[in-house]
Amino acid sequence: MVPRGSGDAPDRPPHGPDLHPRPGGRGAAGRGRAADRQPQLPAPAGRPALRRGPKAGRLAAAGGRHAAAGAAEDHRAQAEGRPRRPETAALTRRGLALLALLLAWAGPARAQDYAPVLRAAFTAIAERHLEATEPPLVGLWALRGLEAIDATLSSARRGPALVLGFSESLVADRLAGTTPVSVADAVAALLAEAERQSPALRRAGRQAVLQAIFEEIFNHLDPYSRYTTPEETRLGRERRLGIADLGLLLAAGPRGAVTIAQVVPESAAARAGLRLGDRVIDADGIALSGRDIPEAMAVLEGPAGSSVVLTLQRGRQRLSVVLTRSPSPAASVVAEVRDGVLWLRVPFFAAGTPSQIDLALARWPVAAAPLGIVLDLRGNRGGLLQQAVQVADALLPPGSLIATTEGRHPDSRRRFRASGPDGAAGRRVVVLVDGRTASAAEVVAAAVGDLGRGLVIGSATLGKGLIQILVPLPGGGELALSWSRILAPRGWPVQMLGVLPGLCTSLGAEETARGLANLGTADSPMAVPLARARAARAPVPASEVAALRNACPPAEGREADLAAARAVLERPEVYEAAAGG
């Protein structure tokens, strides 16, 4: 089968998976400190030596009583032109020699540990990130990330130099230059100085330091770029390449329950007799209740041939079953026909989602579902962009523009068009969304709505419209770097705005009924907000984003969405007027 969807530039670097925002508040940016505020550090003079600040002075004073007499004698000798006490001069010479030896031994080795990773990362950020940023500023953010581990550290920019302080004392400065590589080398050298001064950094270890650095950098750039450790990278790569599963699809049940929504024929789950509606309590002792569906599915995945023990609740009966994982495409589509409507529930996107959509459309043609199709994307957090393009392709006429991506790097700019036949065969289409619908799922909803191919019902979606590229780093780690933004067919940015529905259900039953009665007319409550959203161009002011999203506030999906979808499909004239807008 030829893959659906096409772009105008082949052999692009791979796009990363949908990434949730990083937890905020750890680094300096998360604590609300302005990016350009300078800490109070002494001004450097050439290559600074280690200097005592107030805290160091207090520590020195504690032992000063024992040396006071000797120090006074040294001062008197200096005033009278006599040499200092021999033991004082010898200690000073030995101390300076020891300090020089420590600096020569510890600094370069530690700097070399960090320099390759920082060079590759800073170069990728400079060349590929969506927003252009001066490398010295990235270097400053990197140093400020250390404060999440040791709050006594501080950093600043002083002209062409980056300055590092410890306990309000100047530790060192380095000329940073203006290139990503020169800044990376300066930061690596300052990191070596910081580790010598900070027991907290030494205890944290290299990976924790790198995570703190990159978290602070990306706090200033965007909410979706992130660094993954070598171990996290390995696990993520296994998942992207395809990993064995149990052959079942989960769904969210009442009060945080996780239930079985579909069992793939001839799969491990089918052979074990698992049934629709079984509640999955835990897997190998890991509780699934309260987890979102993609996270719960990830718990069930593992290497082919490995086993997992599931604890199930079936009515009043508690069951324990052992399943062996086997390679199979994740079942990500629940399809059924009810009263002339084909309902396609897609809680997440996976590699097999487009083909499963195609199979469902072929299995239930127009005669089986004459009223139309409901594509339920509520709670769908997205996936790869290409998966979204292929799903949208199944619902659109050939040649339709599905989405555009734009960024600073030439390879980030693409246009995606439908390339296959309209698998929906012209049937009416309703797309259900809610405040959790994100990323690739928003691409599908935006394309269907913008092109007048169907009606979007629900609430404003999440507004995750940035695409990440995966950048391998020396040592096995990886950056997921936001390098382009998604534009809907009419040119508006998905990021922050999200997708606004043509029929809003998040304002209550009365407003839903009013919207349904006025669909397709100038009196429709969503007519003006939709027109404004489609005319928006990046960057959209935050005040405009808030005003548009408040027209239909994001909310969790509800039963009223299903009733509204059926009501629209049962009134062809209303549907045609609304979808045509």
JSON list of N, CA and C in Angstrom, two decimals, residues 477-526:
[
{"chain": "A", "resi": 477, "resn": "GLY", "atom": "N", "xyz": [23.13, 10.93, 24.39]},
{"chain": "A", "resi": 477, "resn": "GLY", "atom": "CA", "xyz": [21.93, 11.72, 24.67]},
{"chain": "A", "resi": 477, "resn": "GLY", "atom": "C", "xyz": [21.33, 12.28, 23.39]},
{"chain": "A", "resi": 478, "resn": "GLU", "atom": "N", "xyz": [20.28, 13.05, 23.55]},
{"chain": "A", "resi": 478, "resn": "GLU", "atom": "CA", "xyz": [19.55, 13.54, 22.37]},
{"chain": "A", "resi": 478, "resn": "GLU", "atom": "C", "xyz": [18.79, 14.81, 22.73]},
{"chain": "A", "resi": 479, "resn": "LEU", "atom": "N", "xyz": [18.70, 15.72, 21.76]},
{"chain": "A", "resi": 479, "resn": "LEU", "atom": "CA", "xyz": [17.83, 16.88, 21.88]},
{"chain": "A", "resi": 479, "resn": "LEU", "atom": "C", "xyz": [16.61, 16.68, 20.99]},
{"chain": "A", "resi": 480, "resn": "ALA", "atom": "N", "xyz": [15.44, 16.96, 21.51]},
{"chain": "A", "resi": 480, "resn": "ALA", "atom": "CA", "xyz": [14.24, 17.13, 20.69]},
{"chain": "A", "resi": 480, "resn": "ALA", "atom": "C", "xyz": [14.06, 18.64, 20.57]},
{"chain": "A", "resi": 481, "resn": "LEU", "atom": "N", "xyz": [14.33, 19.18, 19.39]},
{"chain": "A", "resi": 481, "resn": "LEU", "atom": "CA", "xyz": [14.47, 20.62, 19.20]},
{"chain": "A", "resi": 481, "resn": "LEU", "atom": "C", "xyz": [13.33, 21.15, 18.34]},
{"chain": "A", "resi": 482, "resn": "SER", "atom": "N", "xyz": [12.58, 22.10, 18.88]},
{"chain": "A", "resi": 482, "resn": "SER", "atom": "CA", "xyz": [11.48, 22.71, 18.10]},
{"chain": "A", "resi": 482, "resn": "SER", "atom": "C", "xyz": [12.07, 23.53, 16.97]},
{"chain": "A", "resi": 483, "resn": "TRP", "atom": "N", "xyz": [11.80, 23.12, 15.74]},
{"chain": "A", "resi": 483, "resn": "TRP", "atom": "CA", "xyz": [12.44, 23.81, 14.62]},
{"chain": "A", "resi": 483, "resn": "TRP", "atom": "C", "xyz": [11.44, 24.36, 13.60]},
{"chain": "A", "resi": 484, "resn": "SER", "atom": "N", "xyz": [10.16, 24.04, 13.75]},
{"chain": "A", "resi": 484, "resn": "SER", "atom": "CA", "xyz": [9.19, 24.63, 12.82]},
{"chain": "A", "resi": 484, "resn": "SER", "atom": "C", "xyz": [7.83, 24.72, 13.50]},
{"chain": "A", "resi": 485, "resn": "ARG", "atom": "N", "xyz": [6.99, 25.61, 12.97]},
{"chain": "A", "resi": 485, "resn": "ARG", "atom": "CA", "xyz": [5.62, 25.76, 13.46]},
{"chain": "A", "resi": 485, "resn": "ARG", "atom": "C", "xyz": [4.67, 25.26, 12.39]},
{"chain": "A", "resi": 486, "resn": "ILE", "atom": "N", "xyz": [3.53, 24.75, 12.85]},
{"chain": "A", "resi": 486, "resn": "ILE", "atom": "CA", "xyz": [2.52, 24.22, 11.94]},
{"chain": "A", "resi": 486, "resn": "ILE", "atom": "C", "xyz": [1.53, 25.33, 11.59]},
{"chain": "A", "resi": 487, "resn": "LEU", "atom": "N", "xyz": [1.25, 25.48, 10.31]},
{"chain": "A", "resi": 487, "resn": "LEU", "atom": "CA", "xyz": [0.23, 26.41, 9.84]},
{"chain": "A", "resi": 487, "resn": "LEU", "atom": "C", "xyz": [-0.92, 25.61, 9.23]},
{"chain": "A", "resi": 488, "resn": "ALA", "atom": "N", "xyz": [-2.14, 25.98, 9.58]},
{"chain": "A", "resi": 488, "resn": "ALA", "atom": "CA", "xyz": [-3.32, 25.35, 9.01]},
{"chain": "A", "resi": 488, "resn": "ALA", "atom": "C", "xyz": [-3.45, 25.73, 7.54]},
{"chain": "A", "resi": 489, "resn": "PRO", "atom": "N", "xyz": [-4.31, 25.07, 6.78]},
{"chain": "A", "resi": 489, "resn": "PRO", "atom": "CA", "xyz": [-4.44, 25.39, 5.35]},
{"chain": "A", "resi": 489, "resn": "PRO", "atom": "C", "xyz": [-4.68, 26.86, 5.06]},
{"chain": "A", "resi": 490, "resn": "ARG", "atom": "N", "xyz": [-5.38, 27.58, 5.94]},
{"chain": "A", "resi": 490, "resn": "ARG", "atom": "CA", "xyz": [-5.63, 29.01, 5.69]},
{"chain": "A", "resi": 490, "resn": "ARG", "atom": "C", "xyz": [-4.52, 29.91, 6.23]},
{"chain": "A", "resi": 491, "resn": "GLY", "atom": "N", "xyz": [-3.46, 29.32, 6.76]},
{"chain": "A", "resi": 491, "resn": "GLY", "atom": "CA", "xyz": [-2.28, 30.10, 7.12]},
{"chain": "A", "resi": 491, "resn": "GLY", "atom": "C", "xyz": [-2.14, 30.51, 8.56]},
{"chain": "A", "resi": 492, "resn": "TRP", "atom": "N", "xyz": [-3.08, 30.16, 9.42]},
{"chain": "A", "resi": 492, "resn": "TRP", "atom": "CA", "xyz": [-2.97, 30.57, 10.83]},
{"chain": "A", "resi": 492, "resn": "TRP", "atom": "C", "xyz": [-2.17, 29.53, 11.62]},
{"chain": "A", "resi": 493, "resn": "PRO", "atom": "N", "xyz": [-1.48, 29.96, 12.69]},
{"chain": "A", "resi": 493, "resn": "PRO", "atom": "CA", "xyz": [-0.63, 29.05, 13.45]},
{"chain": "A", "resi": 493, "resn": "PRO", "atom": "C", "xyz": [-1.42, 28.25, 14.49]},
{"chain": "A", "resi": 494, "resn": "VAL", "atom": "N", "xyz": [-1.15, 26.98, 14.56]},
{"chain": "A", "resi": 494, "resn": "VAL", "atom": "CA", "xyz": [-1.80, 26.12, 15.56]},
{"chain": "A", "resi": 494, "resn": "VAL", "atom": "C", "xyz": [-1.25, 26.40, 16.96]},
{"chain": "A", "resi": 495, "resn": "GLN", "atom": "N", "xyz": [0.05, 26.74, 17.04]},
{"chain": "A", "resi": 495, "resn": "GLN", "atom": "CA", "xyz": [0.69, 26.95, 18.33]},
{"chain": "A", "resi": 495, "resn": "GLN", "atom": "C", "xyz": [-0.02, 28.05, 19.12]},
{"chain": "A", "resi": 496, "resn": "MET", "atom": "N", "xyz": [-0.37, 27.75, 20.35]},
{"chain": "A", "resi": 496, "resn": "MET", "atom": "CA", "xyz": [-1.05, 28.62, 21.31]},
{"chain": "A", "resi": 496, "resn": "MET", "atom": "C", "xyz": [-2.53, 28.82, 20.97]},
{"chain": "A", "resi": 497, "resn": "LEU", "atom": "N", "xyz": [-2.85, 29.11, 19.71]},
{"chain": "A", "resi": 497, "resn": "LEU", "atom": "CA", "xyz": [-4.26, 29.33, 19.34]},
{"chain": "A", "resi": 497, "resn": "LEU", "atom": "C", "xyz": [-5.08, 28.06, 19.51]},
{"chain": "A", "resi": 498, "resn": "GLY", "atom": "N", "xyz": [-4.52, 26.93, 19.05]},
{"chain": "A", "resi": 498, "resn": "GLY", "atom": "CA", "xyz": [-5.30, 25.71, 19.02]},
{"chain": "A", "resi": 498, "resn": "GLY", "atom": "C", "xyz": [-6.34, 25.78, 17.90]},
{"chain": "A", "resi": 499, "resn": "VAL", "atom": "N", "xyz": [-7.20, 24.78, 17.85]},
{"chain": "A", "resi": 499, "resn": "VAL", "atom": "CA", "xyz": [-8.28, 24.71, 16.86]},
{"chain": "A", "resi": 499, "resn": "VAL", "atom": "C", "xyz": [-9.58, 25.10, 17.54]},
{"chain": "A", "resi": 500, "resn": "LEU", "atom": "N", "xyz": [-10.27, 26.08, 16.98]},
{"chain": "A", "resi": 500, "resn": "LEU", "atom": "CA", "xyz": [-11.58, 26.46, 17.50]},
{"chain": "A", "resi": 500, "resn": "LEU", "atom": "C", "xyz": [-12.66, 25.67, 16.78]},
{"chain": "A", "resi": 501, "resn": "PRO", "atom": "N", "xyz": [-13.67, 25.18, 17.50]},
{"chain": "A", "resi": 501, "resn": "PRO", "atom": "CA", "xyz": [-14.73, 24.40, 16.86]},
{"chain": "A", "resi": 501, "resn": "PRO", "atom": "C", "xyz": [-15.75, 25.30, 16.17]},
{"chain": "A", "resi": 502, "resn": "GLY", "atom": "N", "xyz": [-16.45, 24.73, 15.21]},
{"chain": "A", "resi": 502, "resn": "GLY", "atom": "CA", "xyz": [-17.57, 25.45, 14.61]},
{"chain": "A", "resi": 502, "resn": "GLY", "atom": "C", "xyz": [-18.80, 25.43, 15.50]},
{"chain": "A", "resi": 503, "resn": "LEU", "atom": "N", "xyz": [-18.90, 24.39, 16.34]},
{"chain": "A", "resi": 503, "resn": "LEU", "atom": "CA", "xyz": [-19.98, 24.29, 17.32]},
{"chain": "A", "resi": 503, "resn": "LEU", "atom": "C", "xyz": [-19.34, 24.05, 18.68]},
{"chain": "A", "resi": 504, "resn": "CYS", "atom": "N", "xyz": [-19.54, 24.99, 19.59]},
{"chain": "A", "resi": 504, "resn": "CYS", "atom": "CA", "xyz": [-18.92, 24.93, 20.91]},
{"chain": "A", "resi": 504, "resn": "CYS", "atom": "C", "xyz": [-19.84, 24.22, 21.90]},
{"chain": "A", "resi": 505, "resn": "THR", "atom": "N", "xyz": [-19.28, 23.25, 22.64]},
{"chain": "A", "resi": 505, "resn": "THR", "atom": "CA", "xyz": [-20.07, 22.53, 23.65]},
{"chain": "A", "resi": 505, "resn": "THR", "atom": "C", "xyz": [-19.56, 22.76, 25.07]},
{"chain": "A", "resi": 506, "resn": "SER", "atom": "N", "xyz": [-18.53, 23.59, 25.24]},
{"chain": "A", "resi": 506, "resn": "SER", "atom": "CA", "xyz": [-17.91, 23.73, 26.57]},
{"chain": "A", "resi": 506, "resn": "SER", "atom": "C", "xyz": [-18.55, 24.82, 27.42]},
{"chain": "A", "resi": 507, "resn": "LEU", "atom": "N", "xyz": [-19.55, 25.53, 26.89]},
{"chain": "A", "resi": 507, "resn": "LEU", "atom": "CA", "xyz": [-20.20, 26.62, 27.63]},
{"chain": "A", "resi": 507, "resn": "LEU", "atom": "C", "xyz": [-21.54, 26.20, 28.22]},
{"chain": "A", "resi": 508, "resn": "GLY", "atom": "N", "xyz": [-21.85, 24.90, 28.16]},
{"chain": "A", "resi": 508, "resn": "GLY", "atom": "CA", "xyz": [-23.09, 24.43, 28.75]},
{"chain": "A", "resi": 508, "resn": "GLY", "atom": "C", "xyz": [-24.16, 24.11, 27.74]},
{"chain": "A", "resi": 509, "resn": "ALA", "atom": "N", "xyz": [-25.21, 23.46, 28.21]},
{"chain": "A", "resi": 509, "resn": "ALA", "atom": "CA", "xyz": [-26.27, 22.96, 27.33]},
{"chain": "A", "resi": 509, "resn": "ALA", "atom": "C", "xyz": [-27.00, 24.08, 26.61]},
{"chain": "A", "resi": 510, "resn": "GLU", "atom": "N", "xyz": [-27.25, 25.18, 27.31]},
{"chain": "A", "resi": 510, "resn": "GLU", "atom": "CA", "xyz": [-28.01, 26.28, 26.69]},
{"chain": "A", "resi": 510, "resn": "GLU", "atom": "C", "xyz": [-27.24, 26.90, 25.53]},
{"chain": "A", "resi": 511, "resn": "GLU", "atom": "N", "xyz": [-25.95, 27.14, 25.72]},
{"chain": "A", "resi": 511, "resn": "GLU", "atom": "CA", "xyz": [-25.14, 27.72, 24.65]},
{"chain": "A", "resi": 511, "resn": "GLU", "atom": "C", "xyz": [-24.95, 26.73, 23.50]},
{"chain": "A", "resi": 512, "resn": "THR", "atom": "N", "xyz": [-24.86, 25.44, 23.83]},
{"chain": "A", "resi": 512, "resn": "THR", "atom": "CA", "xyz": [-24.74, 24.43, 22.78]},
{"chain": "A", "resi": 512, "resn": "THR", "atom": "C", "xyz": [-25.99, 24.42, 21.92]},
{"chain": "A", "resi": 513, "resn": "ALA", "atom": "N", "xyz": [-27.15, 24.48, 22.55]},
{"chain": "A", "resi": 513, "resn": "ALA", "atom": "CA", "xyz": [-28.41, 24.50, 21.81]},
{"chain": "A", "resi": 513, "resn": "ALA", "atom": "C", "xyz": [-28.51, 25.75, 20.94]},
{"chain": "A", "resi": 514, "resn": "ARG", "atom": "N", "xyz": [-28.08, 26.90, 21.48]},
{"chain": "A", "resi": 514, "resn": "ARG", "atom": "CA", "xyz": [-28.11, 28.14, 20.69]},
{"chain": "A", "resi": 514, "resn": "ARG", "atom": "C", "xyz": [-27.16, 28.04, 19.49]},
{"chain": "A", "resi": 515, "resn": "GLY", "atom": "N", "xyz": [-26.00, 27.47, 19.72]},
{"chain": "A", "resi": 515, "resn": "GLY", "atom": "CA", "xyz": [-25.06, 27.30, 18.62]},
{"chain": "A", "resi": 515, "resn": "GLY", "atom": "C", "xyz": [-25.59, 26.37, 17.55]},
{"chain": "A", "resi": 516, "resn": "LEU", "atom": "N", "xyz": [-26.24, 25.28, 17.98]},
{"chain": "A", "resi": 516, "resn": "LEU", "atom": "CA", "xyz": [-26.80, 24.32, 17.04]},
{"chain": "A", "resi": 516, "resn": "LEU", "atom": "C", "xyz": [-27.90, 24.95, 16.21]},
{"chain": "A", "resi": 517, "resn": "ALA", "atom": "N", "xyz": [-28.72, 25.79, 16.84]},
{"chain": "A", "resi": 517, "resn": "ALA", "atom": "CA", "xyz": [-29.83, 26.43, 16.13]},
{"chain": "A", "resi": 517, "resn": "ALA", "atom": "C", "xyz": [-29.35, 27.45, 15.11]},
{"chain": "A", "resi": 518, "resn": "ASN", "atom": "N", "xyz": [-28.15, 28.02, 15.32]},
{"chain": "A", "resi": 518, "resn": "ASN", "atom": "CA", "xyz": [-27.66, 29.08, 14.44]},
{"chain": "A", "resi": 518, "resn": "ASN", "atom": "C", "xyz": [-26.47, 28.66, 13.58]},
{"chain": "A", "resi": 519, "resn": "LEU", "atom": "N", "xyz": [-26.21, 27.36, 13.50]},
{"chain": "A", "resi": 519, "resn": "LEU", "atom": "CA", "xyz": [-25.08, 26.89, 12.70]},
{"chain": "A", "resi": 519, "resn": "LEU", "atom": "C", "xyz": [-25.20, 27.36, 11.25]},
{"chain": "A", "resi": 520, "resn": "GLY", "atom": "N", "xyz": [-24.09, 27.82, 10.71]},
{"chain": "A", "resi": 520, "resn": "GLY", "atom": "CA", "xyz": [-24.06, 28.23, 9.32]},
{"chain": "A", "resi": 520, "resn": "GLY", "atom": "C", "xyz": [-24.65, 29.59, 9.04]},
{"chain": "A", "resi": 521, "resn": "THR", "atom": "N", "xyz": [-25.04, 30.33, 10.08]},
{"chain": "A", "resi": 521, "resn": "THR", "atom": "CA", "xyz": [-25.61, 31.66, 9.89]},
{"chain": "A", "resi": 521, "resn": "THR", "atom": "C", "xyz": [-24.68, 32.70, 10.52]},
{"chain": "A", "resi": 522, "resn": "ALA", "atom": "N", "xyz": [-24.96, 33.96, 10.23]},
{"chain": "A", "resi": 522, "resn": "ALA", "atom": "CA", "xyz": [-24.17, 35.05, 10.81]},
{"chain": "A", "resi": 522, "resn": "ALA", "atom": "C", "xyz": [-24.36, 35.15, 12.31]},
{"chain": "A", "resi": 523, "resn": "ASP", "atom": "N", "xyz": [-25.45, 34.55, 12.81]},
{"chain": "A", "resi": 523, "resn": "ASP", "atom": "CA", "xyz": [-25.73, 34.60, 14.25]},
{"chain": "A", "resi": 523, "resn": "ASP", "atom": "C", "xyz": [-25.04, 33.48, 15.03]},
{"chain": "A", "resi": 524, "resn": "SER", "atom": "N", "xyz": [-24.30, 32.63, 14.35]},
{"chain": "A", "resi": 524, "resn": "SER", "atom": "CA", "xyz": [-23.59, 31.55, 15.05]},
{"chain": "A", "resi": 524, "resn": "SER", "atom": "C", "xyz": [-22.60, 32.15, 16.04]},
{"chain": "A", "resi": 525, "resn": "PRO", "atom": "N", "xyz": [-22.62, 31.69, 17.31]},
{"chain": "A", "resi": 525, "resn": "PRO", "atom": "CA", "xyz": [-21.70, 32.25, 18.31]},
{"chain": "A", "resi": 525, "resn": "PRO", "atom": "C", "xyz": [-20.23, 32.14, 17.92]},
{"chain": "A", "resi": 526, "resn": "MET", "atom": "N", "xyz": [-19.89, 31.15, 17.09]},
{"chain": "A", "resi": 526, "resn": "MET", "atom": "CA", "xyz": [-18.49, 30.94, 16.73]},
{"chain": "A", "resi": 526, "resn": "MET", "atom": "C", "xyz": [-18.10, 31.57, 15.41]}
]
